[in-house]
Coordinates of C-alpha atoms in Angstrom, one line a residue:
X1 CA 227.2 224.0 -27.4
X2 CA 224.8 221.0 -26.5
X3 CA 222.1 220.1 -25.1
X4 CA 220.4 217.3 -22.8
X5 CA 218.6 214.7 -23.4
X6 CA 218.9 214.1 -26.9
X7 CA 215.7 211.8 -27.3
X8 CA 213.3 214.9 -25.5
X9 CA 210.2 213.3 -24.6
X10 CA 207.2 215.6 -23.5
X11 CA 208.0 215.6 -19.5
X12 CA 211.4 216.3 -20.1
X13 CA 213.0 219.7 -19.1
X14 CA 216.2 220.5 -21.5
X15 CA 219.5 221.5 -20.5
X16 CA 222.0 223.3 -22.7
X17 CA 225.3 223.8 -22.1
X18 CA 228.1 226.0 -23.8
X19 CA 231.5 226.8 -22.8
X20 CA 232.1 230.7 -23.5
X21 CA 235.7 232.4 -23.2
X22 CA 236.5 235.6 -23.6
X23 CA 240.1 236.8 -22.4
X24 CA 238.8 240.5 -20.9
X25 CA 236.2 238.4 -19.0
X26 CA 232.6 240.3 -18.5
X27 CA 230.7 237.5 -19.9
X28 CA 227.0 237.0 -19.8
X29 CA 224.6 234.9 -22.0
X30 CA 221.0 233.7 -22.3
X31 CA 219.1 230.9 -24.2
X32 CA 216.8 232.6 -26.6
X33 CA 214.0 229.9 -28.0
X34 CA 211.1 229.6 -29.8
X35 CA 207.9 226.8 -29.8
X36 CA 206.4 226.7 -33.7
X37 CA 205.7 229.9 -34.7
X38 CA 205.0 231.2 -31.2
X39 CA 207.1 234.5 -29.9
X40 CA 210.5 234.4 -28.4
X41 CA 211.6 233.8 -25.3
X42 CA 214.9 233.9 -22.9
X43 CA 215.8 232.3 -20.1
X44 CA 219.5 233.2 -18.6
X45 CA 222.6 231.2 -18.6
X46 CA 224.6 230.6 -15.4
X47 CA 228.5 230.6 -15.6
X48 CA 231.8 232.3 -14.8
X49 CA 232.0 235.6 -15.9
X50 CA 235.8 235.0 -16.7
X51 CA 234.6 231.8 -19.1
X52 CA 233.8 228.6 -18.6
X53 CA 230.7 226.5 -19.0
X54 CA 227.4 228.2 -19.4
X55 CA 224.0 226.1 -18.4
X56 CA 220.1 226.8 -18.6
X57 CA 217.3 224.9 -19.3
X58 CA 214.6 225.5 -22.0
X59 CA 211.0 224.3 -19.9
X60 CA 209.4 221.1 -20.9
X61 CA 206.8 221.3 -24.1
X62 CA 204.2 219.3 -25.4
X63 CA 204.6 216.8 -27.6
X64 CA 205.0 217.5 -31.1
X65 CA 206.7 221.0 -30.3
X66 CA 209.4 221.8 -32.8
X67 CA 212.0 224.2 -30.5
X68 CA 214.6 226.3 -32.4
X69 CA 216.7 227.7 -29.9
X70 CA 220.3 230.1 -29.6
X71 CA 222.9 231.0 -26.8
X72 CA 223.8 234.3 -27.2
X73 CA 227.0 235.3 -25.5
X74 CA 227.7 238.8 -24.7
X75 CA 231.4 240.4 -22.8
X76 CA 232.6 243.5 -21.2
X77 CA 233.1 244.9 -24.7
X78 CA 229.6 244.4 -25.9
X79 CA 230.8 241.9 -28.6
X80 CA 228.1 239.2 -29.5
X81 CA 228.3 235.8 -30.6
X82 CA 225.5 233.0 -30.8
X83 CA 225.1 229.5 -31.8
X84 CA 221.9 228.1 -33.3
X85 CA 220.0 224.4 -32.1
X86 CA 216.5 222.8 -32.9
X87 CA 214.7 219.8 -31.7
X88 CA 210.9 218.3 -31.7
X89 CA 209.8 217.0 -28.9
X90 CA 207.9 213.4 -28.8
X91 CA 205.7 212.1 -26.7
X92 CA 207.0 210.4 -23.8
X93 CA 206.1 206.3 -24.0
X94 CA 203.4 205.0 -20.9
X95 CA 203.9 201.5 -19.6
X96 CA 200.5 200.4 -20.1
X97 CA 201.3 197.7 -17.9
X98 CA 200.7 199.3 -14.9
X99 CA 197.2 199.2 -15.6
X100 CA 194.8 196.9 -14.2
X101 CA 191.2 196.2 -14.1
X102 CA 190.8 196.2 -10.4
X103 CA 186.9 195.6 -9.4
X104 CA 184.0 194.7 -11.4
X105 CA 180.3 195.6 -9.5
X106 CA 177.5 194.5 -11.6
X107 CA 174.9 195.9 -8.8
X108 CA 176.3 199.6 -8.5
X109 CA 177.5 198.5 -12.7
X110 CA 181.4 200.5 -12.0
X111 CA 184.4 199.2 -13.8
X112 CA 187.6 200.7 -11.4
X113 CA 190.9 200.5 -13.3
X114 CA 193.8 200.9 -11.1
X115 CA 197.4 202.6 -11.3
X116 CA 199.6 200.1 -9.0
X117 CA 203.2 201.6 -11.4
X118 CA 205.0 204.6 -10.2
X119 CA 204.2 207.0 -12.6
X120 CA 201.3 208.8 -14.0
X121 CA 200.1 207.1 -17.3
X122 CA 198.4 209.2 -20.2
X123 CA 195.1 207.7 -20.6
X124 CA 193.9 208.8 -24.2
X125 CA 192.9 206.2 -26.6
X126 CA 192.6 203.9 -24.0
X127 CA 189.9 201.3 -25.1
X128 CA 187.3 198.7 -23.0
X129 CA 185.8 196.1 -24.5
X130 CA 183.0 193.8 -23.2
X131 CA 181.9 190.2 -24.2
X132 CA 185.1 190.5 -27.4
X133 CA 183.6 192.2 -29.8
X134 CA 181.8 195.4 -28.1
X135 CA 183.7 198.6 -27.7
X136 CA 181.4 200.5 -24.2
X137 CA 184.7 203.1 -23.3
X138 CA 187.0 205.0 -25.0
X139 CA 189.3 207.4 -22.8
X140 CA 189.6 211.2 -22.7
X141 CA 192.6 213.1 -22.8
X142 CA 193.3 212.4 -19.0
X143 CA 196.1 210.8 -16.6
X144 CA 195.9 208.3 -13.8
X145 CA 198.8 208.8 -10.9
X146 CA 200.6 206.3 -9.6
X147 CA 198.6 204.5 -7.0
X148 CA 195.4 206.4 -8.4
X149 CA 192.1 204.9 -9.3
X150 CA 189.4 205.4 -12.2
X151 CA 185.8 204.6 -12.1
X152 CA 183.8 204.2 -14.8
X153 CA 179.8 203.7 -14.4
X154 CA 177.4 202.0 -16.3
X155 CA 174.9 204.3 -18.4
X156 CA 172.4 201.8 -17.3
X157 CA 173.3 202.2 -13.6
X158 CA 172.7 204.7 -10.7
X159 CA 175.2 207.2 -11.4
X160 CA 176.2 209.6 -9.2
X161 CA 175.0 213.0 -9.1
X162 CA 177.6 214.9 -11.1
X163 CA 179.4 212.7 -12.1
X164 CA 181.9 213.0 -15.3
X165 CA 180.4 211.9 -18.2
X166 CA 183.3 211.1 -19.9
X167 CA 183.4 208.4 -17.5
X168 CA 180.5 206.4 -18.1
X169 CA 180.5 203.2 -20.9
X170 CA 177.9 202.2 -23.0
X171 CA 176.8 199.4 -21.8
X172 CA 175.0 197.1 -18.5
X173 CA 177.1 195.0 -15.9
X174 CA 175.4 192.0 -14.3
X175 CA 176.3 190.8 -11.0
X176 CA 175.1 187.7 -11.8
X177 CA 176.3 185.3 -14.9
X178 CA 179.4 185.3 -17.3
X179 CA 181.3 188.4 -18.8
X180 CA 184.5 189.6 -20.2
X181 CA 185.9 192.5 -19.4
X182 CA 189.0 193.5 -21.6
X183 CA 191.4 196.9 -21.6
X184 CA 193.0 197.7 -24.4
X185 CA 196.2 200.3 -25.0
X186 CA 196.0 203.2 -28.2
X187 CA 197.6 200.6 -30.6
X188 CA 194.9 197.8 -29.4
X189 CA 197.5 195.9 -27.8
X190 CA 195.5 193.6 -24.4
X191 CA 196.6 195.1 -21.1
X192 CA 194.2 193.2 -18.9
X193 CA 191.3 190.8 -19.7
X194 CA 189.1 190.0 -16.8
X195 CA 187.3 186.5 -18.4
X196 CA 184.4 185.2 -16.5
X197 CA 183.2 182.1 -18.2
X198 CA 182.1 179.6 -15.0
X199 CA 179.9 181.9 -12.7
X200 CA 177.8 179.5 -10.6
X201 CA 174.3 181.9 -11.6
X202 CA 174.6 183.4 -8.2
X203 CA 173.4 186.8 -7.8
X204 CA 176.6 188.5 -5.4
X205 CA 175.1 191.5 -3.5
X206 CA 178.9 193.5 -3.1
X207 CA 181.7 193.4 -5.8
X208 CA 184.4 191.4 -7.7
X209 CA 187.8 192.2 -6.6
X210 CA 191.3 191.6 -7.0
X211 CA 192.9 190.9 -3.5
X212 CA 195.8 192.0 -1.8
X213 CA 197.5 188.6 -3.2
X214 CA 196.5 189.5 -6.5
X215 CA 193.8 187.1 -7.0
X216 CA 190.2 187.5 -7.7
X217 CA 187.6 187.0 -4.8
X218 CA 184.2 187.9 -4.1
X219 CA 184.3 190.9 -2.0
X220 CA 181.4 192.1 0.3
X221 CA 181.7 195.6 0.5
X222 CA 182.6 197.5 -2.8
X223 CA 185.4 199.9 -2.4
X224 CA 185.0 202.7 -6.1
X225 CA 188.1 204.6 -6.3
X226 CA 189.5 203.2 -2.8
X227 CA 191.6 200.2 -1.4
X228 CA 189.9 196.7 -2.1
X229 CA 188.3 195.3 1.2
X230 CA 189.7 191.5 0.6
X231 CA 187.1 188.9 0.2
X232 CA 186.8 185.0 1.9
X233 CA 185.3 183.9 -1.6
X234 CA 187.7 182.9 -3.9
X235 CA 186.8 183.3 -7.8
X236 CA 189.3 180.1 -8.6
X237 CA 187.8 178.3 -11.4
X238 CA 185.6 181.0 -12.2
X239 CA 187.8 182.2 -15.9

């Protein structure tokens, strides 16, 4: 018997295999398995009834799961057999670096993170910090999609009617002089770090945005939770 992958990470669907032979043929079998102390259950096994290899797959579980599992074979002469497995599952690792801080609006006061990987990211502990030293967000247990955006609103802002209030930080945004802007991963490592340290005093009516080139321009109309509008203005010399 065995089963696939060995390192099972929360997303991750396991396959187990046995090969079961029997010379009267009449073979059936089933994975039996068991999450912590929860209740039983079985899921058949596909395979030759003359013998062969057997497959099914124990569902994903979340992380932290210990599964103790069993194939039990049965034949045409109602003889049993069975062999025994475990594993815990762990939690599958995000690439943080997908992540970006993708417009700043200190008129509206949103922060919009941005997804631009391919796979959803786990958000929890995720951390902002503004001017160094002060901590305005922590995230929720929540994931971004791939190509997804998250707005977060100023508690000092206009915030829309209904809005989620797990996705507002504790603290004011200002259009209109210096500010850093850093996001942080669970084990505090920097993912992004938006540093404005040479803003010419200007009060800018729309938003600070990241361009389709990447770079940071003063954009006109402010996009929350949709495709940045480029700007003309270029922020070079501005961090």
């Amino acid at each position: 018997m065995n089963y696939s992958p060995k390192l099972v990470m929360d997303t991750d669907d396991v396959t187990v295999t046995a090969t079961i032979s029997y010379e009267r043929g009449g073979i059936t079998a089933n994975i039996v398995y068991k999450v912590g102390e929860n209740s039983e259950n079985s899921v058949a096994m596909t395979g030759p009834a003359e013998g062969g290899q057997f497959t099914g797959v124990i569902p994903a579980q979340p992380s932290g799961s210990e599964v103790t599992f069993k194939v039990v074979a049965n034949n045409k002469d109602n003889i049993e057999a069975e062999a025994t497995g475990s594993y815990t599952v762990g939690a599958a690792p995000q690439d943080y670096t997908k992540l970006r801080i993708n417009e700043l609006n200190g008129n509206d006061k949103f922060i919009e993170i941005y997804n631009f990987g391919t796979a959803k990211i786990k958000l929890e502990g995720i951390n902002i910090y503004k001017d160094t030293e002060e901590l305005v967000w922590t995230c929720d247990n929540r994931e971004l999609e791939p190509g997804a955006y998250l707005v977060l609103y100023s508690h000092k802002g206009a915030i829309p009617e209904g809005y989620d209030e797990a996705l507002i930080f504790s603290s004011g945004l200002s259009a209109k002089k210096n500010v850093r802007i850093q996001l942080f991963d669970p084990s505090a490592t920097s993912i992004d770090d938006v540093n404005i340290v040479n803003h010419p005093g200007i009060e800018y009516p729309g938003s600070f945005g990241l361009n389709a080139d990447g770079k940071w321009y003063v954009q006109d109309t402010p996009t929350p939770g949709a495709v940045n509008i480029d700007g003309t203005e270029s922020m070079e010399g501005w961090f």
